[in-house]
Short mmCIF file of C-alpha atoms in Angstrom, two decimals:
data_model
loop_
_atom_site.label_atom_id
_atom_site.label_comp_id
_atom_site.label_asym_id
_atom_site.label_seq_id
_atom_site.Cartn_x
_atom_site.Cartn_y
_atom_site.Cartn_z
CA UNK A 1 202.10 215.08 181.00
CA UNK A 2 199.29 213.31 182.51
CA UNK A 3 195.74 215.08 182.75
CA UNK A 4 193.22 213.90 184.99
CA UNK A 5 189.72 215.00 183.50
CA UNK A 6 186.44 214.02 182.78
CA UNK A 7 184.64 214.38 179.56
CA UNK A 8 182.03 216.55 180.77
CA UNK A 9 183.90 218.33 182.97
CA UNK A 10 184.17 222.44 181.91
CA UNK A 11 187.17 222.64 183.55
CA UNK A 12 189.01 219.88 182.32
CA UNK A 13 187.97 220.60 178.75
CA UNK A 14 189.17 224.32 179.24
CA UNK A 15 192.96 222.51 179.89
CA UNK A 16 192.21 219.96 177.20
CA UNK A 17 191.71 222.52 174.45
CA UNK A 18 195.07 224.78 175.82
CA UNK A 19 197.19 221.49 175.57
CA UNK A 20 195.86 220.70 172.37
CA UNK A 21 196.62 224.60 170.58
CA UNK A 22 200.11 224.20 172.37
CA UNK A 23 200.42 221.08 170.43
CA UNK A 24 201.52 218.92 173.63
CA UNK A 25 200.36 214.96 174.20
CA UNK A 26 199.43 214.06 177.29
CA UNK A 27 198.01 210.87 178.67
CA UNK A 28 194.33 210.96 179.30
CA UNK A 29 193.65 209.55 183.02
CA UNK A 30 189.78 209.48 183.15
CA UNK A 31 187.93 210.24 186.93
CA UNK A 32 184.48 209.63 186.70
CA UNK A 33 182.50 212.13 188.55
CA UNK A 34 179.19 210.18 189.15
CA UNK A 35 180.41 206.72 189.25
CA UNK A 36 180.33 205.06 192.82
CA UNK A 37 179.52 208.57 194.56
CA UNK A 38 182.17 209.96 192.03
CA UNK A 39 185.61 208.77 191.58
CA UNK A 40 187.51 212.02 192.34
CA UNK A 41 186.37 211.71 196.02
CA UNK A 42 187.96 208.60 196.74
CA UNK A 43 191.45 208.33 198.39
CA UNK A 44 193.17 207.10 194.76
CA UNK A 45 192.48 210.42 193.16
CA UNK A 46 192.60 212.47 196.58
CA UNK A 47 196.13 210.65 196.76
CA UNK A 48 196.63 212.79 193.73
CA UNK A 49 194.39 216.20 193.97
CA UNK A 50 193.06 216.71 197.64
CA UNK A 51 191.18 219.40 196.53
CA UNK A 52 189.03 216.19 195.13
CA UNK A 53 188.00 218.33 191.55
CA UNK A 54 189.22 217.51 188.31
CA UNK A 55 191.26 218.68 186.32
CA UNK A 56 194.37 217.74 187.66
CA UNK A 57 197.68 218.09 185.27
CA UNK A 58 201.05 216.47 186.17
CA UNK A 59 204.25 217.68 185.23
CA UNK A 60 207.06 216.10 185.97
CA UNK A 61 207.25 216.37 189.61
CA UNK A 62 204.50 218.99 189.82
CA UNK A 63 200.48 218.57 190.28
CA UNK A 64 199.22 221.15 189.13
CA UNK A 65 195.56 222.42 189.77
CA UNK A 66 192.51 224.98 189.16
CA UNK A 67 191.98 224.98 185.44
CA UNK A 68 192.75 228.69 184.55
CA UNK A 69 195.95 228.24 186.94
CA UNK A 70 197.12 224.99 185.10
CA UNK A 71 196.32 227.28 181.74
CA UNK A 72 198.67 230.03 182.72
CA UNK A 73 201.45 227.29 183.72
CA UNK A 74 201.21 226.30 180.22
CA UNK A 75 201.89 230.03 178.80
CA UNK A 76 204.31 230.39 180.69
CA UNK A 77 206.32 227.09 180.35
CA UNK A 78 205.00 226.86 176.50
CA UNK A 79 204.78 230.25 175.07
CA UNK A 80 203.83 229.29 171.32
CA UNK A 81 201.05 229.80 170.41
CA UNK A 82 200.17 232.70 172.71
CA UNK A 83 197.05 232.11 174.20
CA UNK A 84 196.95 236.26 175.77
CA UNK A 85 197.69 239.04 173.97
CA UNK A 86 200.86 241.23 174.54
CA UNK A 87 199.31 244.20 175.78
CA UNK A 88 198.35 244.36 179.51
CA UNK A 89 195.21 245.91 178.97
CA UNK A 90 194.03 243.20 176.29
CA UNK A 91 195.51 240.86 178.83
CA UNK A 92 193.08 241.46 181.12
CA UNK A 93 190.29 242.19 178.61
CA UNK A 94 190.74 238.60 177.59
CA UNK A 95 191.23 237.50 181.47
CA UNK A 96 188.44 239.22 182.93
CA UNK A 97 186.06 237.88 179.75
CA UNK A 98 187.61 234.07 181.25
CA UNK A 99 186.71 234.82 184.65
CA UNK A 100 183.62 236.28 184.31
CA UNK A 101 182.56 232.57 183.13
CA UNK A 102 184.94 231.06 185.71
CA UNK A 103 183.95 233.06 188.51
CA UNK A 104 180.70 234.21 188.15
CA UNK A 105 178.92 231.05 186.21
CA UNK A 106 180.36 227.96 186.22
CA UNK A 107 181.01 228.22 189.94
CA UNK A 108 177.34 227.92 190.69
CA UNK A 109 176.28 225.51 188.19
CA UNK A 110 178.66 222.85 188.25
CA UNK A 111 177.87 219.35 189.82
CA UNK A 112 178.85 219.08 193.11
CA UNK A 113 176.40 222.50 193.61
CA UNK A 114 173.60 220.56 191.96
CA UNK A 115 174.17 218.17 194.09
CA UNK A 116 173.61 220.33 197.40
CA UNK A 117 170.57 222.08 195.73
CA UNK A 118 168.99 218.43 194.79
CA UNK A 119 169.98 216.22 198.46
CA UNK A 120 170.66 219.53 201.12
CA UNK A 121 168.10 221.58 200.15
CA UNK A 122 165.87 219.59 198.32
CA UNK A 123 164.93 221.92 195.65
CA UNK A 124 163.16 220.00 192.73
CA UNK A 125 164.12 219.01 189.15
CA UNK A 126 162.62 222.19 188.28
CA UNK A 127 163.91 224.70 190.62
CA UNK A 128 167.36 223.07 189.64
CA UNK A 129 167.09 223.86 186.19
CA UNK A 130 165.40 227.59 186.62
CA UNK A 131 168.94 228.35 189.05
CA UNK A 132 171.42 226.72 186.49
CA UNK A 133 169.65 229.19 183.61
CA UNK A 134 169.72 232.15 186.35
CA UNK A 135 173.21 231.77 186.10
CA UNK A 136 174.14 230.91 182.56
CA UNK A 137 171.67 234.13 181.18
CA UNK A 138 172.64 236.43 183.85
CA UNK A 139 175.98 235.88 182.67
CA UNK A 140 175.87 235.54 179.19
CA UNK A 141 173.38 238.51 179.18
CA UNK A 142 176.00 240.81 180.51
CA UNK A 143 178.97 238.94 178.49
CA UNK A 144 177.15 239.18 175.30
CA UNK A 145 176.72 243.25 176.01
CA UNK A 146 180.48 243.33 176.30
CA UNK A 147 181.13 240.98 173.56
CA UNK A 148 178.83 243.14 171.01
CA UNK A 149 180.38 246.21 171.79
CA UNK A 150 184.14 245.62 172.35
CA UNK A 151 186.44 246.43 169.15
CA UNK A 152 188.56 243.48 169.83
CA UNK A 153 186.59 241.15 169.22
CA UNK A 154 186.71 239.34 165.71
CA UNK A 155 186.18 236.07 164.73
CA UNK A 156 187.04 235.13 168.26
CA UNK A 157 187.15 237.00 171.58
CA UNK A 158 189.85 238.40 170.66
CA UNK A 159 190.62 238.92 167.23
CA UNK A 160 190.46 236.04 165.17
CA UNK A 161 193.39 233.91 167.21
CA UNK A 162 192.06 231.75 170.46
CA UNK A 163 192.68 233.00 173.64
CA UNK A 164 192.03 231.62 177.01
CA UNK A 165 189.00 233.31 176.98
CA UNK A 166 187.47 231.28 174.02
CA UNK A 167 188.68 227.97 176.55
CA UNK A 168 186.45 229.30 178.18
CA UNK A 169 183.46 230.22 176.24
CA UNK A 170 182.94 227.43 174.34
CA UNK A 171 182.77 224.74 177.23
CA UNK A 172 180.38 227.33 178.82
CA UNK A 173 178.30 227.74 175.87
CA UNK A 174 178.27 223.72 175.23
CA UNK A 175 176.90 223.37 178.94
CA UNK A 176 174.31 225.85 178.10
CA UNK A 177 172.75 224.05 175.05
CA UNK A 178 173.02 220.88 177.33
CA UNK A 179 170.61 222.65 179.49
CA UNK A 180 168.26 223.73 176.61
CA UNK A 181 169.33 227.24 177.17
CA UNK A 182 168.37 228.72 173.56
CA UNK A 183 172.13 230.36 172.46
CA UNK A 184 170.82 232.31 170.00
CA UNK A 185 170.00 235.23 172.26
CA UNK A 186 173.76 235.95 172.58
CA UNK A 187 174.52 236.23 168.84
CA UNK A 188 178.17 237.19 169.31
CA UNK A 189 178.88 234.51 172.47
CA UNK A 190 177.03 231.83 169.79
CA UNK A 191 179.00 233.06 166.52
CA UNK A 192 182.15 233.01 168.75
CA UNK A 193 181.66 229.45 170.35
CA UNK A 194 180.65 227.79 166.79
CA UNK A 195 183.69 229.60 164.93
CA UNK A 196 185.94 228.27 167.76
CA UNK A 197 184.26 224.48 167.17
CA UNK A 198 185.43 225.04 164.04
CA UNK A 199 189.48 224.80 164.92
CA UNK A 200 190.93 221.07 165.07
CA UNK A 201 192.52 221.78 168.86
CA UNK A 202 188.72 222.54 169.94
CA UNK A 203 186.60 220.31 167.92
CA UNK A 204 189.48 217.23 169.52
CA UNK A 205 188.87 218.46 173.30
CA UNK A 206 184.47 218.66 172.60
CA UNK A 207 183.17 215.59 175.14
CA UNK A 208 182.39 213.40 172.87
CA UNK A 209 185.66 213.02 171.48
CA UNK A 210 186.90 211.60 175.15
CA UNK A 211 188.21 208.42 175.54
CA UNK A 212 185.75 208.50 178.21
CA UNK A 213 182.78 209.85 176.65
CA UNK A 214 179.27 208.08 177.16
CA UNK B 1 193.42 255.54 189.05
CA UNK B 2 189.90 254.64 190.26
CA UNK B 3 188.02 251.72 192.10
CA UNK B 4 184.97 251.36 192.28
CA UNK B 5 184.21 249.81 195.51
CA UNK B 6 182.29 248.69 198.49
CA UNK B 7 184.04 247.79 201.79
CA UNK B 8 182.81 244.55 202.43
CA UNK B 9 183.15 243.48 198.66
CA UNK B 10 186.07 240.64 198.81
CA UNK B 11 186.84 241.47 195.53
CA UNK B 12 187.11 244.86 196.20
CA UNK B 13 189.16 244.03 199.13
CA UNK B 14 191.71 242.09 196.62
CA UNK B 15 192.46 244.55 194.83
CA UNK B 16 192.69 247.49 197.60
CA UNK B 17 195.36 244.98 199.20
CA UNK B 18 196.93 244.71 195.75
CA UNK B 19 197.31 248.18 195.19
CA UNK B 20 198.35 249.13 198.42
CA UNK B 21 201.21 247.18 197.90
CA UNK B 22 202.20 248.25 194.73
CA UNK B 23 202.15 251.43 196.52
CA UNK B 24 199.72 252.87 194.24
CA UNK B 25 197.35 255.80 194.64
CA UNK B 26 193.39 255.82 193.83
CA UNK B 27 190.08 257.29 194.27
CA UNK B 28 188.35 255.62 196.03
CA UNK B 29 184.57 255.27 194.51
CA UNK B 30 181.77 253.59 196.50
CA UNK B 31 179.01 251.80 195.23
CA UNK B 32 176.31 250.79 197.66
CA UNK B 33 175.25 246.65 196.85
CA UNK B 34 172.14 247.02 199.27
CA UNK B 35 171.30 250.12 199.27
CA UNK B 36 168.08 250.95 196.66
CA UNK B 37 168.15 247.15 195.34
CA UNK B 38 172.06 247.70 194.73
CA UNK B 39 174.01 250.90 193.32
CA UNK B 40 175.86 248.13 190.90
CA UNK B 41 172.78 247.66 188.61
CA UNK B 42 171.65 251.08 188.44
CA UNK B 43 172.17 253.01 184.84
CA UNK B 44 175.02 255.37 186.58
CA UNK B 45 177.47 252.14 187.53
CA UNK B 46 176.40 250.23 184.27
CA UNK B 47 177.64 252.74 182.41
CA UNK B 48 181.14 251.80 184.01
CA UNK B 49 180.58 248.56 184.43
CA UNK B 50 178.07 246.53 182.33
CA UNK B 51 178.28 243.85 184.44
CA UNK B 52 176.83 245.12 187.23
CA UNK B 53 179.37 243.95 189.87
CA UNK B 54 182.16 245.59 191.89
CA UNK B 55 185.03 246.14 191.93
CA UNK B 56 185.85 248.04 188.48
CA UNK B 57 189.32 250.05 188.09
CA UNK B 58 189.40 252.81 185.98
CA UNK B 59 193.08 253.25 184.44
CA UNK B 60 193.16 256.27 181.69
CA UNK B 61 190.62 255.13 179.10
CA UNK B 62 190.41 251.55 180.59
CA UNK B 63 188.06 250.08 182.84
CA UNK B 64 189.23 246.87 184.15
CA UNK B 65 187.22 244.07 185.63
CA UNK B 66 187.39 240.72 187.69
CA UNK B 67 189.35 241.55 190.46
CA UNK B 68 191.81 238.83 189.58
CA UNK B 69 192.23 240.12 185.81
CA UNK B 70 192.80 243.12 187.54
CA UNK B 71 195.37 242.10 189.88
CA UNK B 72 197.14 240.50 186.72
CA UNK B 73 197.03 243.66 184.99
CA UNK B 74 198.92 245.68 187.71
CA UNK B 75 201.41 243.32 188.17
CA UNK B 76 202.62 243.40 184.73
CA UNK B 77 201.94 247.42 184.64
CA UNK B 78 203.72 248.22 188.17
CA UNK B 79 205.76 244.84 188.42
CA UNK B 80 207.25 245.82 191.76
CA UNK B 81 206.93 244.22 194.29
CA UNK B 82 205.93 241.04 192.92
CA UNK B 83 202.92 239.19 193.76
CA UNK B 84 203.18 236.21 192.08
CA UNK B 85 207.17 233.93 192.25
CA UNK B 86 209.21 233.98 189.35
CA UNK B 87 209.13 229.92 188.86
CA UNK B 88 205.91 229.27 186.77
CA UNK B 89 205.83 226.00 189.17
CA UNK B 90 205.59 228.20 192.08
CA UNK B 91 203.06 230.62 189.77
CA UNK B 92 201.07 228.08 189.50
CA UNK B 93 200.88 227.26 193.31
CA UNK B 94 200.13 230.80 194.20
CA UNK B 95 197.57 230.90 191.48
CA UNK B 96 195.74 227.61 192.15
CA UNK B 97 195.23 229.00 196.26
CA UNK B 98 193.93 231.93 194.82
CA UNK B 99 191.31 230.53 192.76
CA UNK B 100 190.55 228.31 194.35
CA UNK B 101 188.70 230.45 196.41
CA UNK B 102 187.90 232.81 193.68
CA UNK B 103 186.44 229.86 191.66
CA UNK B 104 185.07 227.37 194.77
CA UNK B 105 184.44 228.64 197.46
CA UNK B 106 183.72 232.79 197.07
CA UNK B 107 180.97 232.48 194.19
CA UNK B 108 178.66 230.06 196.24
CA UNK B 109 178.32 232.79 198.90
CA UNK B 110 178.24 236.29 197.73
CA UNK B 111 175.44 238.25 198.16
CA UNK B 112 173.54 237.74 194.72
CA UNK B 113 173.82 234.14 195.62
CA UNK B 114 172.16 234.37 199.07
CA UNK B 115 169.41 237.13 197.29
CA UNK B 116 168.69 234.42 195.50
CA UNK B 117 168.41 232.02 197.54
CA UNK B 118 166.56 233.48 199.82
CA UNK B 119 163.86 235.25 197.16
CA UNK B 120 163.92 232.85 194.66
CA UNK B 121 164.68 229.05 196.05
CA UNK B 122 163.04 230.77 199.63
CA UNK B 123 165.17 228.72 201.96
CA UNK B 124 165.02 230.13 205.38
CA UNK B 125 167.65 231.78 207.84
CA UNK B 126 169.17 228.63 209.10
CA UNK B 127 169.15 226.91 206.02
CA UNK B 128 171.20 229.96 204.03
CA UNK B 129 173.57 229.86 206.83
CA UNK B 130 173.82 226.24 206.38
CA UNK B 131 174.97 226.74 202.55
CA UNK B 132 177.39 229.65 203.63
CA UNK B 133 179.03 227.54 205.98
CA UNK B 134 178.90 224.54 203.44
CA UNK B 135 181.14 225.81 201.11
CA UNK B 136 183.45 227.84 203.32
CA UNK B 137 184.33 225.00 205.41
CA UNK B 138 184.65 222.26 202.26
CA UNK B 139 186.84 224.78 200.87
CA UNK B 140 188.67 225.69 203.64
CA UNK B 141 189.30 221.86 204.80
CA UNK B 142 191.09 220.90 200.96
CA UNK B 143 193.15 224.38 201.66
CA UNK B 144 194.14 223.71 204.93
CA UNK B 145 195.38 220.34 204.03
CA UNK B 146 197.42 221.80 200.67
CA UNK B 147 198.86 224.55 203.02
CA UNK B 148 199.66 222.57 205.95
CA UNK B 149 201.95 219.92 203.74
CA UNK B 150 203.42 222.36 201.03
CA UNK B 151 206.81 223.23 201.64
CA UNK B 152 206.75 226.72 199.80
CA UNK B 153 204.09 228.06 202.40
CA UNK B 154 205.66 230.36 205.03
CA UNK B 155 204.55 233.27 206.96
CA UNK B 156 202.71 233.57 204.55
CA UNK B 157 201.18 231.20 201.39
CA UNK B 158 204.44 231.26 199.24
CA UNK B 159 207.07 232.53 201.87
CA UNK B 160 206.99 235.44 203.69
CA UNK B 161 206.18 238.03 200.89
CA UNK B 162 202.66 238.68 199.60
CA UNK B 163 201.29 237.14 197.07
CA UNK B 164 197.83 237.02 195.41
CA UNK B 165 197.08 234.20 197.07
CA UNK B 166 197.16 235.91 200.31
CA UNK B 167 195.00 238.71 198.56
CA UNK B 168 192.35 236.37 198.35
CA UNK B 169 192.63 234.08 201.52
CA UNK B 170 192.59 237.26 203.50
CA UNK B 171 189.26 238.58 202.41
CA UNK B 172 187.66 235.34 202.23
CA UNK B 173 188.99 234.81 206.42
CA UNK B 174 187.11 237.90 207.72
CA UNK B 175 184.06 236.73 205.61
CA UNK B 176 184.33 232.84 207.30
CA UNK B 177 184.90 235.12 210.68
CA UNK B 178 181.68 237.41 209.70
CA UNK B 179 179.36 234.27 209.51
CA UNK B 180 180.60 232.94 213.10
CA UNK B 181 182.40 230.16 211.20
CA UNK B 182 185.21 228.94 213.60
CA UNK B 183 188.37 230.03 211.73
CA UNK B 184 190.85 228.12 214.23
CA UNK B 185 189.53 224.43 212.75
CA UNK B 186 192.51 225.64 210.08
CA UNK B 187 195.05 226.71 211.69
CA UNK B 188 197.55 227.31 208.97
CA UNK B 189 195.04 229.45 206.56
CA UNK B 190 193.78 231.27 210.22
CA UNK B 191 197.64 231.74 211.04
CA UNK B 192 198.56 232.89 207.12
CA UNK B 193 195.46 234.99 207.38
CA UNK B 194 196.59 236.80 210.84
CA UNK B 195 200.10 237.52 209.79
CA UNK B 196 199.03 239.22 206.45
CA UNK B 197 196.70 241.07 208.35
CA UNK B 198 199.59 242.52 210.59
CA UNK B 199 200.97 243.88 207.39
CA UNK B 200 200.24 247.40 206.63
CA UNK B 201 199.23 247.41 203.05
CA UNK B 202 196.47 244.59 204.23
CA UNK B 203 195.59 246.14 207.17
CA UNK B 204 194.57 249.62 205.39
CA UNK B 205 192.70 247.69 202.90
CA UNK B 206 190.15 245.85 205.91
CA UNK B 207 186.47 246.60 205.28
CA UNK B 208 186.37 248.89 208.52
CA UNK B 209 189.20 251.11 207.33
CA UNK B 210 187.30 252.56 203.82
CA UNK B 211 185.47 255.37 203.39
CA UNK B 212 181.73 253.73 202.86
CA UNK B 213 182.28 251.48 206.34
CA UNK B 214 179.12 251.23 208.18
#
């Protein structure tokens, strides 16, 4: 398998920590996102995604695309270890706790929106960073609520085994602190993240540890 | 079961389509976003649903959210008929359409978004019409090109059945169509998005055909 990712990216570390709990190798094909206009633009990686985001995974013959969709692929195709409960309603306990970061913040803070905000509608550097925090609190504030209160949750979102929700928490919660967004008001989202650093298949997909990595 | 609702949610919309598929009965609840600074952050809906946003479906003592956890949930409770393939290739297809415009393109433009823009960031008319159409139409243009090459799409995205990704394409269509954004620039999501619509189970679920419709 070949995944196309940058280090940064939330996405792309989201697949990189599901590959590396599956235990599978994959070849590392960096796209840098602000190089040259950004890399995953141009018609070399369009040739692959045309969506123009990373991450992209190949399979074989297949490209596959939209983190949380690339995520279930490998579930599917690569049961062990189970990264969902059995259950239907912890299924979607542990799904809607990964969308609610997918969907509702990520989405709006990601590059190519700060991007718009900064060139389109010419908001300035501090406008920028008072909308990404709208975001990542409004978010976490409900999320930690949830969190706090939900039986299921242990070490980890659910229990004490990852699930794709902690894929996504933690690259959430690392964008956060990048953004001097003080963690510590969301005690359980914080002790969740920093238990999850803790496990070798997270601490290997962090940015830093990319081949890429600045 | 019970959804908590308001007809011109997309979300909301989702899941109507998905359950009237499944051929599944529910109460329908509505929940007013505008009216009195939005029903879905008073006390009353909080208590359902913490986080403030619609759609929520009660099931016996669960209440399930993020309409795509959601539609996850009652395809593995009431598998029939499908709404994803059986191929986790072709999952993943049907998946990735769906989020992408759950994850790209939906988030930039619902109505806390444009709240905020407009109160907050205080762009003006043309300029929050601008950002609707920005990221409708950059979305739509990757789509149309992944839906006008793929082999797998049909009638409809994957075939002629319903899938989720049709849930979501739909819904997202009538909003492009909403904000005068000219729908036949794609002709294979505007011709996916017609068909579906023809289909009964879709058709019931349309914003002008619930309760709440203004």
């Amino acid at each position: 398998m070949k995944l196309y990712s940058y280090f940064r990216s939330s996405a792309a570390y989201r697949v990189r920590i599901a590959l590396n709990l599956k235990g599978l190798d994959y070849e590392y094909v960096p796209v840098h996102l602000l190089r040259d206009g950004g890399e995953q633009l141009k018609p070399d990686y369009r040739a692959v995604n045309p969506d123009g985001i990373v991450p992209a995974l190949v399979d074989g013959d297949d490209v596959l695309t939209q983190s949380l969709a690339i995520i279930e692929y490998l579930e599917e195709t690569h049961p062990e270890p189970p990264l969902l409960p059995k259950d239907p309603s912890d299924r979607a306990f542990v799904r809607a706790v990964a969308m609610q970061i997918a969907c509702e913040i990520h989405p709006l803070d990601n590059l190519r929106v700060l991007k718009y905000l900064k060139h389109e509608v010419k908001i300035d550097e501090d406008a920028k960073n008072a909308w990404y925090r709208h975001w990542v609190e409004t978010g976490f504030e409900t999320l930690e609520k949830r969190l706090a209160s939900d039986k299921r949750v242990g070490k980890l979102t659910f229990g004490d085994t990852p699930t794709v929700a902690d894929l996504c928490l933690v690259p959430q919660v690392f964008n956060a602190r990048r953004f001097k967004i003080d963690t510590s008001q969301y005690p359980t989202i914080e002790r969740i993240a920093d238990h999850a650093c803790s496990i070798e298949a997270f601490a290997k997909a962090a940015p830093a540890q990319q081949p890429d990595a600045e």
